[in-house]
C-alpha cells in the first residue's frame, strides 16, 4: 500500500515575470495593459510580458493564483491541467485538481471553478512548482491515458513523451498504466498507448 502523500511546505514565490492583481496593479489596469499589448494574458487574472519565456513554474504560479489559498496545499493540479503546466496542452477552461483520499472533497467544493477528482497519491506522484502542487510528469501521462478520452489524450501524450526534460519513456508509461488498480477505462487506456507504440514503429 502506497502511503498517502503529504503536501510539502509550499512557499508563495514572488515571480517578477508574472503580473496579477495586487497593490501595484488592479485587474482593470492589467486588462488595460493587455489591451494595449503591453502584457499578454497567461491564465485567469495573470499576465506575462511579451517575449518572456513561459516556463512550467510561471504557468503553475498562474494556476495557483486561481485556487483559494486555504485549499492550495490540499489539491494537486493534474491531468490536462498538469499537461498545460508542462507546456503540452492547451490552457484548461477549468482546473483539473486531484485531491488525495485523506482529504474530504466535500469540504473543497464550490471554492473555485474546477473539476475535483479523489485519488490516491504516492510520494513520487507530486512535485511543487511555483507555489502549486502538480502531478509528476509520469503520473500526469498515466492519468491522461486512464481518464481522458482518446482523441484529447493522444496529442497531450505525444507532447509529454516528446519533451525529453520530462523524462517520460513510453515503456515506463505502459507499465504504470498496467500497474494501476482496477479502473473503468484501463482497457481503453492501454489501447490508446498501443496507438503511440505503433506510431513509433
PDB file of C-alpha atoms in Angstrom:
ATOM      1  CA  UNK A   1       0.000   0.000   0.000  1.00  0.00           C
ATOM      2  CA  UNK A   2       1.482   3.334  -1.028  1.00  0.00           C
ATOM      3  CA  UNK A   3       1.305   5.827   1.847  1.00  0.00           C
ATOM      4  CA  UNK A   4      -0.866   8.877   1.285  1.00  0.00           C
ATOM      5  CA  UNK A   5       1.140  11.793   0.020  1.00  0.00           C
ATOM      6  CA  UNK A   6       1.894  14.580   2.450  1.00  0.00           C
ATOM      7  CA  UNK A   7       1.988  18.028   0.899  1.00  0.00           C
ATOM      8  CA  UNK A   8       5.421  19.627   1.121  1.00  0.00           C
ATOM      9  CA  UNK A   9       5.585  23.095   2.611  1.00  0.00           C
ATOM     10  CA  UNK A  10       4.519  25.453  -0.142  1.00  0.00           C
ATOM     11  CA  UNK A  11       6.240  28.784  -0.196  1.00  0.00           C
ATOM     12  CA  UNK A  12       4.435  31.561  -2.017  1.00  0.00           C
ATOM     13  CA  UNK A  13       7.078  32.610  -4.552  1.00  0.00           C
ATOM     14  CA  UNK A  14       7.409  36.101  -5.902  1.00  0.00           C
ATOM     15  CA  UNK A  15       7.805  35.705  -9.651  1.00  0.00           C
ATOM     16  CA  UNK A  16       8.667  39.067 -11.153  1.00  0.00           C
ATOM     17  CA  UNK A  17       7.767  37.903 -14.674  1.00  0.00           C
ATOM     18  CA  UNK A  18       4.149  37.321 -13.632  1.00  0.00           C
ATOM     19  CA  UNK A  19       1.635  40.127 -13.241  1.00  0.00           C
ATOM     20  CA  UNK A  20      -1.556  39.595 -11.264  1.00  0.00           C
ATOM     21  CA  UNK A  21      -3.914  41.887  -9.335  1.00  0.00           C
ATOM     22  CA  UNK A  22      -2.088  43.377  -6.347  1.00  0.00           C
ATOM     23  CA  UNK A  23      -1.419  46.632  -4.563  1.00  0.00           C
ATOM     24  CA  UNK A  24       0.707  47.629  -7.570  1.00  0.00           C
ATOM     25  CA  UNK A  25      -1.797  46.962 -10.381  1.00  0.00           C
ATOM     26  CA  UNK A  26      -5.525  46.326 -10.250  1.00  0.00           C
ATOM     27  CA  UNK A  27      -7.126  43.763 -12.533  1.00  0.00           C
ATOM     28  CA  UNK A  28      -8.654  46.590 -14.596  1.00  0.00           C
ATOM     29  CA  UNK A  29      -5.206  48.109 -15.081  1.00  0.00           C
ATOM     30  CA  UNK A  30      -3.774  44.741 -16.099  1.00  0.00           C
ATOM     31  CA  UNK A  31      -6.607  44.230 -18.577  1.00  0.00           C
ATOM     32  CA  UNK A  32      -5.905  47.685 -19.999  1.00  0.00           C
ATOM     33  CA  UNK A  33      -2.218  46.893 -20.428  1.00  0.00           C
ATOM     34  CA  UNK A  34      -3.140  43.613 -22.130  1.00  0.00           C
ATOM     35  CA  UNK A  35      -5.486  45.523 -24.461  1.00  0.00           C
ATOM     36  CA  UNK A  36      -2.595  47.861 -25.330  1.00  0.00           C
ATOM     37  CA  UNK A  37      -0.279  44.903 -25.988  1.00  0.00           C
ATOM     38  CA  UNK A  38       1.990  45.680 -23.028  1.00  0.00           C
ATOM     39  CA  UNK A  39       1.082  42.382 -21.348  1.00  0.00           C
ATOM     40  CA  UNK A  40      -0.154  39.032 -22.614  1.00  0.00           C
ATOM     41  CA  UNK A  41      -2.880  37.002 -20.860  1.00  0.00           C
ATOM     42  CA  UNK A  42      -1.435  33.863 -19.280  1.00  0.00           C
ATOM     43  CA  UNK A  43      -4.189  32.276 -17.195  1.00  0.00           C
ATOM     44  CA  UNK A  44      -7.028  33.543 -15.042  1.00  0.00           C
ATOM     45  CA  UNK A  45      -6.123  37.040 -13.910  1.00  0.00           C
ATOM     46  CA  UNK A  46      -2.387  36.563 -14.527  1.00  0.00           C
ATOM     47  CA  UNK A  47      -0.366  38.162 -17.303  1.00  0.00           C
ATOM     48  CA  UNK A  48       3.186  37.967 -18.664  1.00  0.00           C
ATOM     49  CA  UNK A  49       5.390  40.326 -20.666  1.00  0.00           C
ATOM     50  CA  UNK A  50       5.568  39.771 -24.432  1.00  0.00           C
ATOM     51  CA  UNK A  51       8.704  37.853 -25.374  1.00  0.00           C
ATOM     52  CA  UNK A  52       9.019  36.367 -21.885  1.00  0.00           C
ATOM     53  CA  UNK A  53       9.745  32.629 -21.785  1.00  0.00           C
ATOM     54  CA  UNK A  54       6.631  30.942 -20.382  1.00  0.00           C
ATOM     55  CA  UNK A  55       8.021  28.270 -18.060  1.00  0.00           C
ATOM     56  CA  UNK A  56       6.451  25.400 -16.115  1.00  0.00           C
ATOM     57  CA  UNK A  57       6.912  27.466 -12.959  1.00  0.00           C
ATOM     58  CA  UNK A  58       5.182  30.508 -14.462  1.00  0.00           C
ATOM     59  CA  UNK A  59       2.142  28.501 -15.584  1.00  0.00           C
ATOM     60  CA  UNK A  60       1.954  26.727 -12.228  1.00  0.00           C
ATOM     61  CA  UNK A  61       2.048  30.053 -10.397  1.00  0.00           C
ATOM     62  CA  UNK A  62      -0.733  31.430 -12.597  1.00  0.00           C
ATOM     63  CA  UNK A  63      -2.811  28.317 -11.833  1.00  0.00           C
ATOM     64  CA  UNK A  64      -2.062  28.596  -8.109  1.00  0.00           C
ATOM     65  CA  UNK A  65      -3.376  32.152  -8.018  1.00  0.00           C
ATOM     66  CA  UNK A  66      -6.808  30.926  -9.159  1.00  0.00           C
ATOM     67  CA  UNK A  67      -7.032  28.472  -6.241  1.00  0.00           C
ATOM     68  CA  UNK A  68      -8.041  29.877  -2.823  1.00  0.00           C
ATOM     69  CA  UNK A  69      -5.044  29.942  -0.518  1.00  0.00           C
ATOM     70  CA  UNK A  70      -6.832  27.960   2.203  1.00  0.00           C
ATOM     71  CA  UNK A  71      -7.088  24.857  -0.009  1.00  0.00           C
ATOM     72  CA  UNK A  72      -3.907  25.287  -2.073  1.00  0.00           C
ATOM     73  CA  UNK A  73      -1.948  22.717  -0.067  1.00  0.00           C
ATOM     74  CA  UNK A  74      -4.780  20.172  -0.288  1.00  0.00           C
ATOM     75  CA  UNK A  75      -5.127  19.973  -4.068  1.00  0.00           C
ATOM     76  CA  UNK A  76      -2.813  18.898  -6.868  1.00  0.00           C
ATOM     77  CA  UNK A  77      -3.017  20.170 -10.445  1.00  0.00           C
ATOM     78  CA  UNK A  78      -3.388  17.041 -12.558  1.00  0.00           C
ATOM     79  CA  UNK A  79      -4.415  15.506 -15.874  1.00  0.00           C
ATOM     80  CA  UNK A  80      -4.691  18.045 -18.727  1.00  0.00           C
ATOM     81  CA  UNK A  81      -4.116  20.940 -16.303  1.00  0.00           C
ATOM     82  CA  UNK A  82      -0.739  19.473 -15.376  1.00  0.00           C
ATOM     83  CA  UNK A  83      -0.030  18.797 -19.054  1.00  0.00           C
ATOM     84  CA  UNK A  84      -0.670  22.501 -19.727  1.00  0.00           C
ATOM     85  CA  UNK A  85       1.692  23.470 -16.899  1.00  0.00           C
ATOM     86  CA  UNK A  86       4.347  21.284 -18.557  1.00  0.00           C
ATOM     87  CA  UNK A  87       3.659  23.044 -21.869  1.00  0.00           C
ATOM     88  CA  UNK A  88       1.975  20.059 -23.504  1.00  0.00           C
ATOM     89  CA  UNK A  89      -1.720  21.018 -23.674  1.00  0.00           C
ATOM     90  CA  UNK A  90      -3.995  23.996 -24.166  1.00  0.00           C
ATOM     91  CA  UNK A  91      -4.871  26.182 -21.165  1.00  0.00           C
ATOM     92  CA  UNK A  92      -7.738  24.473 -19.318  1.00  0.00           C
ATOM     93  CA  UNK A  93     -11.177  26.048 -19.171  1.00  0.00           C
ATOM     94  CA  UNK A  94     -11.405  24.742 -15.613  1.00  0.00           C
ATOM     95  CA  UNK A  95      -8.572  23.431 -13.486  1.00  0.00           C
ATOM     96  CA  UNK A  96      -8.446  19.671 -13.038  1.00  0.00           C
ATOM     97  CA  UNK A  97      -7.478  19.209  -9.389  1.00  0.00           C
ATOM     98  CA  UNK A  98      -6.614  15.953  -7.664  1.00  0.00           C
ATOM     99  CA  UNK A  99      -7.498  15.515  -4.012  1.00  0.00           C
ATOM    100  CA  UNK A 100      -5.767  12.823  -2.008  1.00  0.00           C
ATOM    101  CA  UNK A 101      -8.181  10.358  -0.447  1.00  0.00           C
ATOM    102  CA  UNK A 102      -7.239  11.551   3.046  1.00  0.00           C
ATOM    103  CA  UNK A 103      -8.898  14.921   2.339  1.00  0.00           C
ATOM    104  CA  UNK A 104     -12.659  15.244   2.036  1.00  0.00           C
ATOM    105  CA  UNK A 105     -13.696  16.525  -1.375  1.00  0.00           C
ATOM    106  CA  UNK A 106     -16.987  17.863   0.018  1.00  0.00           C
ATOM    107  CA  UNK A 107     -15.107  20.469   2.054  1.00  0.00           C
ATOM    108  CA  UNK A 108     -13.417  21.798  -1.087  1.00  0.00           C
ATOM    109  CA  UNK A 109     -16.389  22.045  -3.444  1.00  0.00           C
ATOM    110  CA  UNK A 110     -17.627  25.436  -4.530  1.00  0.00           C
ATOM    111  CA  UNK A 111     -14.299  27.127  -3.844  1.00  0.00           C
ATOM    112  CA  UNK A 112     -13.228  27.728  -7.449  1.00  0.00           C
ATOM    113  CA  UNK A 113     -14.422  26.690 -10.937  1.00  0.00           C
ATOM    114  CA  UNK A 114     -12.659  23.356 -11.265  1.00  0.00           C
ATOM    115  CA  UNK A 115     -13.042  19.598 -11.556  1.00  0.00           C
ATOM    116  CA  UNK A 116     -12.144  17.731  -8.375  1.00  0.00           C
ATOM    117  CA  UNK A 117     -11.026  14.093  -8.511  1.00  0.00           C
ATOM    118  CA  UNK A 118     -10.467  11.989  -5.396  1.00  0.00           C
ATOM    119  CA  UNK A 119      -7.388   9.805  -5.934  1.00  0.00           C
ATOM    120  CA  UNK A 120      -4.591   8.035  -4.126  1.00  0.00           C
ATOM    121  CA  UNK A 121      -1.244   9.766  -4.478  1.00  0.00           C
ATOM    122  CA  UNK A 122       2.170   8.327  -3.736  1.00  0.00           C
ATOM    123  CA  UNK A 123       5.185  10.276  -2.532  1.00  0.00           C
ATOM    124  CA  UNK A 124       6.677  10.309  -6.060  1.00  0.00           C
ATOM    125  CA  UNK A 125       3.434  11.422  -7.730  1.00  0.00           C
ATOM    126  CA  UNK A 126       3.620  15.106  -6.777  1.00  0.00           C
ATOM    127  CA  UNK A 127       6.079  17.949  -7.351  1.00  0.00           C
ATOM    128  CA  UNK A 128       5.952  21.569  -6.218  1.00  0.00           C
ATOM    129  CA  UNK A 129       6.136  24.307  -8.860  1.00  0.00           C
ATOM    130  CA  UNK A 130       5.520  27.999  -8.377  1.00  0.00           C
ATOM    131  CA  UNK A 131       3.623  27.510  -5.134  1.00  0.00           C
ATOM    132  CA  UNK A 132       1.338  24.850  -6.633  1.00  0.00           C
ATOM    133  CA  UNK A 133       1.379  21.098  -6.182  1.00  0.00           C
ATOM    134  CA  UNK A 134       1.436  19.421  -9.602  1.00  0.00           C
ATOM    135  CA  UNK A 135       1.267  15.750 -10.524  1.00  0.00           C
ATOM    136  CA  UNK A 136       4.657  14.449 -11.705  1.00  0.00           C
ATOM    137  CA  UNK A 137       5.149  14.072 -15.461  1.00  0.00           C
ATOM    138  CA  UNK A 138       4.756  10.273 -15.339  1.00  0.00           C
ATOM    139  CA  UNK A 139       1.669  10.408 -13.103  1.00  0.00           C
ATOM    140  CA  UNK A 140       0.241  13.114 -15.376  1.00  0.00           C
ATOM    141  CA  UNK A 141       0.703  10.986 -18.502  1.00  0.00           C
ATOM    142  CA  UNK A 142      -0.754   7.879 -16.833  1.00  0.00           C
ATOM    143  CA  UNK A 143      -3.791   9.827 -15.579  1.00  0.00           C
ATOM    144  CA  UNK A 144      -4.404  11.314 -19.020  1.00  0.00           C
ATOM    145  CA  UNK A 145      -4.262   7.864 -20.605  1.00  0.00           C
ATOM    146  CA  UNK A 146      -6.655   6.481 -17.991  1.00  0.00           C
ATOM    147  CA  UNK A 147      -9.134   9.321 -17.597  1.00  0.00           C
ATOM    148  CA  UNK A 148      -9.159  11.450 -20.774  1.00  0.00           C
ATOM    149  CA  UNK A 149     -10.907  10.331 -23.944  1.00  0.00           C
ATOM    150  CA  UNK A 150      -8.505   9.096 -26.616  1.00  0.00           C
ATOM    151  CA  UNK A 151      -8.908  11.925 -29.131  1.00  0.00           C
ATOM    152  CA  UNK A 152      -7.940  14.503 -26.464  1.00  0.00           C
ATOM    153  CA  UNK A 153      -5.394  12.290 -24.729  1.00  0.00           C
ATOM    154  CA  UNK A 154      -3.231  11.400 -27.735  1.00  0.00           C
ATOM    155  CA  UNK A 155      -1.983  14.918 -28.615  1.00  0.00           C
ATOM    156  CA  UNK A 156      -1.082  15.664 -24.989  1.00  0.00           C
ATOM    157  CA  UNK A 157       0.615  12.279 -24.541  1.00  0.00           C
ATOM    158  CA  UNK A 158       2.680  12.754 -27.708  1.00  0.00           C
ATOM    159  CA  UNK A 159       3.864  16.152 -26.488  1.00  0.00           C
ATOM    160  CA  UNK A 160       4.645  14.853 -22.999  1.00  0.00           C
ATOM    161  CA  UNK A 161       6.702  11.989 -24.440  1.00  0.00           C
ATOM    162  CA  UNK A 162       8.494  14.327 -26.842  1.00  0.00           C
ATOM    163  CA  UNK A 163       9.745  16.583 -24.030  1.00  0.00           C
ATOM    164  CA  UNK A 164      12.991  14.868 -23.071  1.00  0.00           C
ATOM    165  CA  UNK A 165      13.389  17.043 -19.985  1.00  0.00           C
ATOM    166  CA  UNK A 166      10.236  15.484 -18.513  1.00  0.00           C
ATOM    167  CA  UNK A 167      11.874  12.053 -18.565  1.00  0.00           C
ATOM    168  CA  UNK A 168       8.820  10.010 -19.601  1.00  0.00           C
ATOM    169  CA  UNK A 169       9.538   6.808 -21.518  1.00  0.00           C
ATOM    170  CA  UNK A 170       6.684   5.113 -23.350  1.00  0.00           C
ATOM    171  CA  UNK A 171       7.519   1.677 -21.969  1.00  0.00           C
ATOM    172  CA  UNK A 172       7.529   3.061 -18.420  1.00  0.00           C
ATOM    173  CA  UNK A 173       4.195   4.759 -19.076  1.00  0.00           C
ATOM    174  CA  UNK A 174       2.673   1.484 -20.315  1.00  0.00           C
ATOM    175  CA  UNK A 175       3.940  -0.264 -17.170  1.00  0.00           C
ATOM    176  CA  UNK A 176       2.459   2.481 -14.967  1.00  0.00           C
ATOM    177  CA  UNK A 177      -0.964   2.089 -16.587  1.00  0.00           C
ATOM    178  CA  UNK A 178      -0.770  -1.714 -16.405  1.00  0.00           C
ATOM    179  CA  UNK A 179       0.054  -1.444 -12.688  1.00  0.00           C
ATOM    180  CA  UNK A 180      -2.931   0.799 -11.974  1.00  0.00           C
ATOM    181  CA  UNK A 181      -5.621  -0.836  -9.843  1.00  0.00           C
ATOM    182  CA  UNK A 182      -8.895  -1.782 -11.484  1.00  0.00           C
ATOM    183  CA  UNK A 183     -10.319   1.334 -13.063  1.00  0.00           C
ATOM    184  CA  UNK A 184     -13.176   1.528 -15.572  1.00  0.00           C
ATOM    185  CA  UNK A 185     -11.129   2.810 -18.513  1.00  0.00           C
ATOM    186  CA  UNK A 186      -7.929   0.809 -18.119  1.00  0.00           C
ATOM    187  CA  UNK A 187      -8.512  -1.252 -21.279  1.00  0.00           C
ATOM    188  CA  UNK A 188      -9.173   1.886 -23.305  1.00  0.00           C
ATOM    189  CA  UNK A 189      -6.030   3.487 -21.838  1.00  0.00           C
ATOM    190  CA  UNK A 190      -3.885   0.569 -22.959  1.00  0.00           C
ATOM    191  CA  UNK A 191      -5.470   0.779 -26.423  1.00  0.00           C
ATOM    192  CA  UNK A 192      -4.600   4.490 -26.514  1.00  0.00           C
ATOM    193  CA  UNK A 193      -0.989   3.736 -25.586  1.00  0.00           C
ATOM    194  CA  UNK A 194      -0.906   0.972 -28.207  1.00  0.00           C
ATOM    195  CA  UNK A 195      -1.547   3.686 -30.818  1.00  0.00           C
ATOM    196  CA  UNK A 196       1.529   5.530 -29.553  1.00  0.00           C
ATOM    197  CA  UNK A 197       3.596   2.331 -29.691  1.00  0.00           C
ATOM    198  CA  UNK A 198       2.520   1.626 -33.266  1.00  0.00           C
ATOM    199  CA  UNK A 199       3.368   5.203 -34.312  1.00  0.00           C
ATOM    200  CA  UNK A 200       6.930   4.710 -33.030  1.00  0.00           C
ATOM    201  CA  UNK A 201       7.479   1.579 -35.135  1.00  0.00           C
TER     202      UNK A 201
END
